[in-house]
CSV table of C-alpha atoms in Angstrom, one decimal:
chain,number,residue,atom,x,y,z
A,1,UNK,CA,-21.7,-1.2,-26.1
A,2,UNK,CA,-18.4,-1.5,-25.0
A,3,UNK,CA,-15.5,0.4,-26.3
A,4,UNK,CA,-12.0,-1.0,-26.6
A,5,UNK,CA,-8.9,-0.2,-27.3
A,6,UNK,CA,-5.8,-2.6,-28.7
A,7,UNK,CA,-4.2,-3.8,-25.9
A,8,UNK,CA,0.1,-3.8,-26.6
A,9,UNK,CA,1.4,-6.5,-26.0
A,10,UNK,CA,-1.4,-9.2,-25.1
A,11,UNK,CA,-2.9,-12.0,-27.7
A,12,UNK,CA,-4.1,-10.8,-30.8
A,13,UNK,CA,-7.7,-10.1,-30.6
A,14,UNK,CA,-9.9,-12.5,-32.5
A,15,UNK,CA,-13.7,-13.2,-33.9
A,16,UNK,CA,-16.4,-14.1,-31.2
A,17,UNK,CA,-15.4,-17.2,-31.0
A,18,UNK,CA,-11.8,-16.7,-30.2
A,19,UNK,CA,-10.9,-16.0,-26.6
A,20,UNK,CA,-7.5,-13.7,-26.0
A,21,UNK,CA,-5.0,-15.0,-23.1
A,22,UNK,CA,-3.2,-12.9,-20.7
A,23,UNK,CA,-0.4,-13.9,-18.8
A,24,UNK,CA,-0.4,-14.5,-15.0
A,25,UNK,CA,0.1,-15.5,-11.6
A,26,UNK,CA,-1.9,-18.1,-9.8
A,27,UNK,CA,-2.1,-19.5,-6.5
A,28,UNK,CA,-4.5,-23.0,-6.7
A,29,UNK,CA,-4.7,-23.2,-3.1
A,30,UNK,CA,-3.7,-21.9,0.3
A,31,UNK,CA,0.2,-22.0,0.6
A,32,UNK,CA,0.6,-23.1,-3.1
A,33,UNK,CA,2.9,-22.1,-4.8
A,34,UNK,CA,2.8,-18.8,-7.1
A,35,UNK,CA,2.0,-20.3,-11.2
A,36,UNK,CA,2.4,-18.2,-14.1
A,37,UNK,CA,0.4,-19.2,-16.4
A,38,UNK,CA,-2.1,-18.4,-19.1
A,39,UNK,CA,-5.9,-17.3,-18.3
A,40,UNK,CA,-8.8,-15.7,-20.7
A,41,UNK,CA,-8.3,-12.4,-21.0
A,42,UNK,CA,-11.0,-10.6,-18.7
A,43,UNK,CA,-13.8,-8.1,-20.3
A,44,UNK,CA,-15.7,-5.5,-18.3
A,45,UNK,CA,-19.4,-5.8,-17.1
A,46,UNK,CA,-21.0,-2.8,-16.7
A,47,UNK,CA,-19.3,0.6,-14.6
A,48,UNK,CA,-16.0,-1.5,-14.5
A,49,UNK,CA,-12.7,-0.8,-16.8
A,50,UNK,CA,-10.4,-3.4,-17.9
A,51,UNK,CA,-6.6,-2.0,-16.7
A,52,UNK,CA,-3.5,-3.5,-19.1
A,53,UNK,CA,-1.2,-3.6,-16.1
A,54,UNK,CA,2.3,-2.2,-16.1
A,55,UNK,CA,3.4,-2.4,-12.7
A,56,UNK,CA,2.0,-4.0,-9.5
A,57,UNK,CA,3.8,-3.7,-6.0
A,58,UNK,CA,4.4,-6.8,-4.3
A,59,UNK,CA,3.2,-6.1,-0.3
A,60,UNK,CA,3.4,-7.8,2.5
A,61,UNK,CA,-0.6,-8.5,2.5
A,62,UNK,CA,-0.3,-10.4,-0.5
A,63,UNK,CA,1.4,-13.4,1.6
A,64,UNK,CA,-1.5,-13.1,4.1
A,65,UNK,CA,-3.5,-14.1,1.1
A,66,UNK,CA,-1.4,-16.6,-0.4
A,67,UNK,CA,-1.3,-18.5,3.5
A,68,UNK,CA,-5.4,-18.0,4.4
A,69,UNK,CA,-5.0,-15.3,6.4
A,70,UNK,CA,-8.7,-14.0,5.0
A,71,UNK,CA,-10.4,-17.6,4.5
A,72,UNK,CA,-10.1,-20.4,2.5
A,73,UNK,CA,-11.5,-18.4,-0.5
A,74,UNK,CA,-11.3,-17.4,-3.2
A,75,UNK,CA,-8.8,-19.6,-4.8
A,76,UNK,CA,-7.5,-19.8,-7.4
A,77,UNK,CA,-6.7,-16.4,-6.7
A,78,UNK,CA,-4.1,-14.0,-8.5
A,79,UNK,CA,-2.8,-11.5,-5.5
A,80,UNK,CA,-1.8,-8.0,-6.5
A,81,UNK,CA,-3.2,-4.8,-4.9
A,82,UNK,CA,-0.8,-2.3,-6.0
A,83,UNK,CA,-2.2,-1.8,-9.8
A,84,UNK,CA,-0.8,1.1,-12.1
A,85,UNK,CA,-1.5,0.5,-15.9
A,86,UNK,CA,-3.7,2.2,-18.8
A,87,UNK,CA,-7.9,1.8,-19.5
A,88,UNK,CA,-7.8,-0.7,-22.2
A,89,UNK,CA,-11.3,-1.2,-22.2
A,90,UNK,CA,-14.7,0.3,-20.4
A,91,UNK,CA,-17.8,-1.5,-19.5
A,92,UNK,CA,-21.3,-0.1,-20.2
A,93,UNK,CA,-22.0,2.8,-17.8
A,94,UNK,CA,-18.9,3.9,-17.3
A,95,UNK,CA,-18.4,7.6,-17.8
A,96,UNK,CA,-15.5,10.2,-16.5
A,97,UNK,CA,-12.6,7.7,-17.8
A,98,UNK,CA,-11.5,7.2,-20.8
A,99,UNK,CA,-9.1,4.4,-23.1
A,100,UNK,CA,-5.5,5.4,-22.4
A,101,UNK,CA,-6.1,6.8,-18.8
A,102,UNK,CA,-3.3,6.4,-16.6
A,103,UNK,CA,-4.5,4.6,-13.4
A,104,UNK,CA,-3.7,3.2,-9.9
A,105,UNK,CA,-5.8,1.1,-7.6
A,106,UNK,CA,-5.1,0.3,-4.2
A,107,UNK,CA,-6.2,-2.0,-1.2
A,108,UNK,CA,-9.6,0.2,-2.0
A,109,UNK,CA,-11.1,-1.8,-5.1
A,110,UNK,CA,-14.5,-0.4,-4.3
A,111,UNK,CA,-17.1,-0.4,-1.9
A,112,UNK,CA,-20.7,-0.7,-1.6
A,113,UNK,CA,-21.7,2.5,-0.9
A,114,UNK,CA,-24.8,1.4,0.9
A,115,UNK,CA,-23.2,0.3,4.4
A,116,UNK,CA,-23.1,2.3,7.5
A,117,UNK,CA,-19.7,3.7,7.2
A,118,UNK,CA,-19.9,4.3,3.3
A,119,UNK,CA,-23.1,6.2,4.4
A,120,UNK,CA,-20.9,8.0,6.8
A,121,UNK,CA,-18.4,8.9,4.2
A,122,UNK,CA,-16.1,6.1,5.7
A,123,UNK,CA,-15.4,4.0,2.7
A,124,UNK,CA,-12.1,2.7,3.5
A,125,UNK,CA,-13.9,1.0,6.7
A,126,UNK,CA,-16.8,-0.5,4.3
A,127,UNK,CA,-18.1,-3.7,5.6
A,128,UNK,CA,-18.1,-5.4,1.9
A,129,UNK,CA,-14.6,-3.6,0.8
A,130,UNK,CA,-13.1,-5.1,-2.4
A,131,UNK,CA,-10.1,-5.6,-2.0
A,132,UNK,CA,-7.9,-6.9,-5.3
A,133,UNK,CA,-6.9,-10.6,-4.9
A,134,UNK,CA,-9.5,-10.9,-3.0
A,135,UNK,CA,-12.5,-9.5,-4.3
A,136,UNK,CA,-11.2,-10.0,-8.0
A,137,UNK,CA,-8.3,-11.0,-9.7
A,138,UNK,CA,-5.1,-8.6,-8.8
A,139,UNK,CA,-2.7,-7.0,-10.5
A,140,UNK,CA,0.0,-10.1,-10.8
A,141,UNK,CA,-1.3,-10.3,-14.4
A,142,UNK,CA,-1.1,-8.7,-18.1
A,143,UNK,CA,-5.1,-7.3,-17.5
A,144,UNK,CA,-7.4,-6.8,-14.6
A,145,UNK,CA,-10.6,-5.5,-14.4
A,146,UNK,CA,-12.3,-3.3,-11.7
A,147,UNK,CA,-14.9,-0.9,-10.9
A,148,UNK,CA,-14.4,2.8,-11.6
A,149,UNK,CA,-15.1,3.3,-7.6
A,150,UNK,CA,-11.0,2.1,-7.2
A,151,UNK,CA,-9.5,4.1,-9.5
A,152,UNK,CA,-7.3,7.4,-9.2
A,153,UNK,CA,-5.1,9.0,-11.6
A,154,UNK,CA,-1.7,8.8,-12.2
A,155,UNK,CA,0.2,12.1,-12.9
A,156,UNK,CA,2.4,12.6,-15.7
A,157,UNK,CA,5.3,13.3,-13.4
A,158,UNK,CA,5.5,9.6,-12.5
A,159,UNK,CA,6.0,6.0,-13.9
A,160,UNK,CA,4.3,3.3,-13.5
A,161,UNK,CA,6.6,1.4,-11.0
A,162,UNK,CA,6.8,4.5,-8.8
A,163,UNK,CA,3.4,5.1,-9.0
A,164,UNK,CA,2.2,1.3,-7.8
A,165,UNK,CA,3.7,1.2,-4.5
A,166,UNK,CA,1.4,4.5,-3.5
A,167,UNK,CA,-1.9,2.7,-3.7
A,168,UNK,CA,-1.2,0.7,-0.6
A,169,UNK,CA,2.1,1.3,1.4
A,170,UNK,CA,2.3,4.7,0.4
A,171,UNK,CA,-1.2,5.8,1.2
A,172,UNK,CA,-1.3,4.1,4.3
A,173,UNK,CA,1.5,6.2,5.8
A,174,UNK,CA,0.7,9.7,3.8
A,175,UNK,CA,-3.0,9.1,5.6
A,176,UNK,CA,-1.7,8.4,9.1
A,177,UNK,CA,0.7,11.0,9.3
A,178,UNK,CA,-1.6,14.1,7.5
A,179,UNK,CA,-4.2,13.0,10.0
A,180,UNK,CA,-2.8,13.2,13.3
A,181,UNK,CA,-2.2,16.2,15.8
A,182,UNK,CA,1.0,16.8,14.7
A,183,UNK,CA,2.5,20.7,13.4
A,184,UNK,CA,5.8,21.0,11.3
A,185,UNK,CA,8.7,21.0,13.3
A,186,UNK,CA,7.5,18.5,16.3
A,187,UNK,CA,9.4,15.8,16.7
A,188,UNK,CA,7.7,12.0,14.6
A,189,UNK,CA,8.9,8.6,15.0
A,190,UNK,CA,8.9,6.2,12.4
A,191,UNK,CA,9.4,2.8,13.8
A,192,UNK,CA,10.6,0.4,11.7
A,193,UNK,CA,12.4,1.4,8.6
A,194,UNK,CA,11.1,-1.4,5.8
A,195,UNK,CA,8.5,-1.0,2.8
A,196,UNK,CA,6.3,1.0,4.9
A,197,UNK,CA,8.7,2.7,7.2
A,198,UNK,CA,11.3,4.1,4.7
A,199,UNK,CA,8.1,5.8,2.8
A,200,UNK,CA,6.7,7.4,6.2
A,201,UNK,CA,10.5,8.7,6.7
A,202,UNK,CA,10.3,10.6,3.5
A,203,UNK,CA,6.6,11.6,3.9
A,204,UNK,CA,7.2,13.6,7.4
A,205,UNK,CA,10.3,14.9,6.4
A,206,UNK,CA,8.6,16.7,3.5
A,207,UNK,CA,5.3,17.8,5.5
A,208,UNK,CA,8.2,19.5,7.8
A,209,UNK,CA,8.5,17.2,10.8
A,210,UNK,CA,11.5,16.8,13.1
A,211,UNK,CA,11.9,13.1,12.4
A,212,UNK,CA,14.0,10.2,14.1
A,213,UNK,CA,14.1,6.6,13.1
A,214,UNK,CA,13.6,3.5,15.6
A,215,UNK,CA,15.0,0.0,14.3
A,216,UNK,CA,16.8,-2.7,15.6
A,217,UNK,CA,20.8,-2.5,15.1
A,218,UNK,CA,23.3,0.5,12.8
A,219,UNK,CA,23.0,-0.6,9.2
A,220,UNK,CA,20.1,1.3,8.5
A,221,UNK,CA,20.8,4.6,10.1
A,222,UNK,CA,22.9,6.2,7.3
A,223,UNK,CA,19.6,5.3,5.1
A,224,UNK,CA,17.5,6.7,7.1
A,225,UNK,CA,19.5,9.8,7.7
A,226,UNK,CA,19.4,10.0,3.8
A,227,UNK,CA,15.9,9.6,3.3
A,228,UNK,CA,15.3,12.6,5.8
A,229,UNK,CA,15.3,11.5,9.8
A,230,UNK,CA,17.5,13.6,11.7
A,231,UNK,CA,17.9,11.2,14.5
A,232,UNK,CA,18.2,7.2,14.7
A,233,UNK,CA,18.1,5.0,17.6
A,234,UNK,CA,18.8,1.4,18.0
A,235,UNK,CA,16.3,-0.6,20.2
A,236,UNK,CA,19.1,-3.6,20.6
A,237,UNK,CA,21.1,-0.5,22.4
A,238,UNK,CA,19.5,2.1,23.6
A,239,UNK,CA,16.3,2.9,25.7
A,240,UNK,CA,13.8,4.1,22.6
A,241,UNK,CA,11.4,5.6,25.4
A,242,UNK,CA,14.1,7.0,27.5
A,243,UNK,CA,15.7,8.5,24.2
A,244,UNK,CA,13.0,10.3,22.7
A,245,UNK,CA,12.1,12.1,25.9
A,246,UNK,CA,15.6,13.2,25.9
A,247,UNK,CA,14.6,14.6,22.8
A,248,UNK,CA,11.4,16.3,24.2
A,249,UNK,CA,9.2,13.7,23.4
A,250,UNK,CA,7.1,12.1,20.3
A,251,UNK,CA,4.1,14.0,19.3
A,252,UNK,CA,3.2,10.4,17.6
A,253,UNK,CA,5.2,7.9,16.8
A,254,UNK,CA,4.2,5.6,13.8
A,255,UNK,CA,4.7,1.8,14.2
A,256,UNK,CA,4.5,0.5,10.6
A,257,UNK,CA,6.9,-2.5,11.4
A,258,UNK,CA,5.1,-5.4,12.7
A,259,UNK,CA,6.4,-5.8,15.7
A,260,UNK,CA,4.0,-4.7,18.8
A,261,UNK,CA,6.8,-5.7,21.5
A,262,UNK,CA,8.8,-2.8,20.2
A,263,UNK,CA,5.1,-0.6,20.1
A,264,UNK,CA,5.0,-1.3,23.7
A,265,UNK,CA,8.6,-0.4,24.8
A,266,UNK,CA,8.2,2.9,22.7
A,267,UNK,CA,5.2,4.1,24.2
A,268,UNK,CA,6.9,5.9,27.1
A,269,UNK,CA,8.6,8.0,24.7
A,270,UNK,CA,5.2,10.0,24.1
A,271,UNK,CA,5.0,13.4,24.9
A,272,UNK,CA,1.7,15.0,26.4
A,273,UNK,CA,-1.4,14.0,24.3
A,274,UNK,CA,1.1,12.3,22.0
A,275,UNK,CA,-0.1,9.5,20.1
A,276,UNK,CA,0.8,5.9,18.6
A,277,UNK,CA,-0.1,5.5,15.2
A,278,UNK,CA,-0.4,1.7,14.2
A,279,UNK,CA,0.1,0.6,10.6
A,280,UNK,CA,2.3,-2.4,11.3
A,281,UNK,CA,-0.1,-5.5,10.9
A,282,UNK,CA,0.4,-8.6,13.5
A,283,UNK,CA,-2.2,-10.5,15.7
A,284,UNK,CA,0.1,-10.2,18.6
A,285,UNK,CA,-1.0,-7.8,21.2
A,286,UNK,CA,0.5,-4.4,22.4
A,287,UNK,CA,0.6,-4.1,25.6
A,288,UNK,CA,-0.2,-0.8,27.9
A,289,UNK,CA,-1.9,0.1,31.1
A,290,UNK,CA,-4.7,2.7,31.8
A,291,UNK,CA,-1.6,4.5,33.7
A,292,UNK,CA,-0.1,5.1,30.5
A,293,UNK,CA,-2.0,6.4,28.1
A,294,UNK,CA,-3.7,8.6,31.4
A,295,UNK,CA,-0.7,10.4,32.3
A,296,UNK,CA,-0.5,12.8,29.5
A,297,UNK,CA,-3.6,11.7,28.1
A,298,UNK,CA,-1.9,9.8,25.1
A,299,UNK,CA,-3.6,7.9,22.5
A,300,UNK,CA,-3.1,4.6,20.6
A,301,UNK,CA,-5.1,3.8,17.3
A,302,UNK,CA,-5.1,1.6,14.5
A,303,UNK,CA,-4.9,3.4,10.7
A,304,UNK,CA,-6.1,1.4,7.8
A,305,UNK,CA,-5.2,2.0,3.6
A,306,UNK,CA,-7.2,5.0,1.9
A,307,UNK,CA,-9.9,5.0,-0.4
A,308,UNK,CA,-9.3,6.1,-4.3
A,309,UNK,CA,-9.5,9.4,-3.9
A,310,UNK,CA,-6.5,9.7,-0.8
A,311,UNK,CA,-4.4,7.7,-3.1
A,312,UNK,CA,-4.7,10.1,-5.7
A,313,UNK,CA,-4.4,13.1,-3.3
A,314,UNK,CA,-1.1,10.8,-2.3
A,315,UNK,CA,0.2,10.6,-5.4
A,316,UNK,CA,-0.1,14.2,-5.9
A,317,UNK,CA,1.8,14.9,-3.2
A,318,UNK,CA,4.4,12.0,-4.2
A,319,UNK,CA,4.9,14.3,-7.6
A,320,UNK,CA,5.5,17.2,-6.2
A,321,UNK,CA,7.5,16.9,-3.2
A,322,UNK,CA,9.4,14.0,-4.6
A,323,UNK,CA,9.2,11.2,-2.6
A,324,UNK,CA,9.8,7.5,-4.1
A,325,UNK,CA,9.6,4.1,-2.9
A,326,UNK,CA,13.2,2.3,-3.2
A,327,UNK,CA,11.9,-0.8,-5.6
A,328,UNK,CA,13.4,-3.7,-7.0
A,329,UNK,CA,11.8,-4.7,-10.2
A,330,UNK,CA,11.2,-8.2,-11.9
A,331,UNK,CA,9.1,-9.1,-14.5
A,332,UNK,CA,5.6,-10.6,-14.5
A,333,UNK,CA,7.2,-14.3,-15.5
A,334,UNK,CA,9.6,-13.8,-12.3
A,335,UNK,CA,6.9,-13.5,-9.9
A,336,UNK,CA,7.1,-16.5,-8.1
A,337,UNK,CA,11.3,-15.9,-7.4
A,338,UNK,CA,10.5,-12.0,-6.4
A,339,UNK,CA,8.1,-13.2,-4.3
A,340,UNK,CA,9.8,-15.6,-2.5
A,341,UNK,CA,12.5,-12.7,-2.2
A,342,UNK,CA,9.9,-10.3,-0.1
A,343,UNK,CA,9.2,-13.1,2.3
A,344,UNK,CA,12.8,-13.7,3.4
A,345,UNK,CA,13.2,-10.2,4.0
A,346,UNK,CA,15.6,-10.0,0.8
A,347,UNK,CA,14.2,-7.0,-0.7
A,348,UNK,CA,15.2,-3.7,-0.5
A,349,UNK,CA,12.7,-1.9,0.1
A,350,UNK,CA,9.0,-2.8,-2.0
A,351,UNK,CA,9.5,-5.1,-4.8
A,352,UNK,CA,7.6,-4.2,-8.0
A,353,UNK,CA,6.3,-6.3,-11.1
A,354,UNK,CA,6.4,-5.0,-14.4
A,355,UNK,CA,4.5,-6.1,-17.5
A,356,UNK,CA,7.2,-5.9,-20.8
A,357,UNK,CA,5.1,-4.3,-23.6
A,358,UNK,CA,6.6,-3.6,-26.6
């Protein structure tokens, strides 16, 4: 039997023969534009909660929906893969959450658990990962529902809008960075300071690294002196590899901007057994030669999102160090206009949807 609780601010619940509406966003078909409109409100099946969302970050990803980038399928699609809201609702089977739980869900929106990797304890890398928008309908709406496998818990210390940007861009760069070779106090770039970049700033700063920025032109380096790098260069200007040997050398250097040109002309700037972290997603190809990565025996690799339980562990970590995404907030009717924002490049630094509930 499923439980329920009221959800604020939706439809009023009817009889059985009454169907509540939620508000949300739609996309009909590839490179259509974003809708807001009204769709049945969504119930549980069984081991799946029903979320009533409050925030949902608006990432990059989301366009590569929107334009195909994964298919033809499945639209209409409603994007949105940076959830936070309450359990409003639990589906038969479900046990360990409860109505009112504060939750976050993340490019992780369950796996299969019967895969190779998943079998491996690999689930992030499953070969049937749901991902929000994709698998289901995402969080660009007044409800979603979702299997318990995606959710993690959202501490008390934060708020819904800084708590959605975590379960993507902040998890991606919390993961890369805890999980390569390098100690507090060596010296991590962080190329590219956007929605991803200005989070990994913050990040190694607070696990204790000696951090410098790499970007293209001056505006940003006061920012990025202010969210924690100690050093800034500027690719239009100076020699990035030449510069960071002059400053002993990356350990790793983390390339969350999507640009592999600059990936290339910074790997040089490596230290022995240094590595190049890649988060920035682009098709384009980086290039390097056996002599480089040889000499010193360097490393490049790829770094994906993180399951449920890393973005919990991430948002732990966000509470208690007191790192925050840099957000600019619009409502869920404004969707279409903040989205339109993120793809000129207009906003500073992860835009973030709320959901008015009185």
């Amino acid at each position: 039997m499923r439980r329920a609780m009221p959800a604020v601010g939706n439809s009023t619940r009817g009889g059985p023969f009454v169907t509540s509406m939620i508000r949300a966003v739609q996309v009909s078909r590839v490179n259509a534009p974003l809708r807001v409109v009204d769709l049945p409100e969504p119930s549980p099946g069984y081991g799946k909660v029903r979320i009533a969302v409050e925030a949902c970050g608006i990432c990059g990803s989301d366009v590569a929906m929107v334009q195909g980038g994964f298919g033809d399928g499945p639209f209409p699609l409603t994007p949105g893969h940076e959830i936070a809201g309450r359990i409003d609702m639990l589906g038969d089977g479900v046990e360990g959450w409860q109505l009112g739980d504060r939750v976050a869900v993340g490019w992780f929106g369950g796996n299969d658990g019967t895969c190779q990797s998943c079998r491996e304890g690999d689930a992030i890398n499953c070969v049937n990962l749901q991902v929000p928008g994709l698998a289901y309908p995402g969080g660009y709406a007044g409800s979603t529902v979702v299997p318990t496998s995606a959710l993690a818990r959202i501490p008390g210390e934060l708020t819904f809008a800084e708590a959605a940007p975590m379960g993507c861009a902040g998890v991606t760069v919390f993961n890369a960075l805890r999980r390569t070779s390098a100690w507090p106090g060596d010296l991590v770039a962080v190329l590219g300071l956007g929605g991803l970049g200005h989070l990994a700033v913050q990040f190694a700063d607070k696990m204790g690294f000696d951090v410098v920025v790499i970007d293209r032109g001056g505006k940003k380096e006061a920012t990025a002196k202010q969210l924690g790098a100690r050093h800034y260069l500027d690719s239009t200007v100076q020699d990035v590899a030449e510069e960071l040997r002059a400053l002993g050398g990356a350990k790793v250097i983390l390339a969350t901007a999507p640009q592999p040109a600059a990936m290339t002309a910074a790997i040089d700037g490596l230290r022995a057994r240094g590595e190049l972290v890649v988060v920035g997603f682009s098709p384009e190809k980086i290039e390097v030669s056996p002599v480089q990565l040889i000499t010193g025996q360097k490393t490049l690799r790829g770094h994906n999102a993180g399951t449920s339980r890393e973005v919990e562990e991430t948002l732990r970590f966000v509470a208690q160090s007191g790192v925050r995404a840099i957000t600019e907030q619009a409502s869920l009717e404004d969707a279409p206009q903040a989205f339109d924002e993120m793809l000129a490049g207009a906003t500073r630094f992860r835009g973030v949807l709320t959901t008015a509930r009185s």
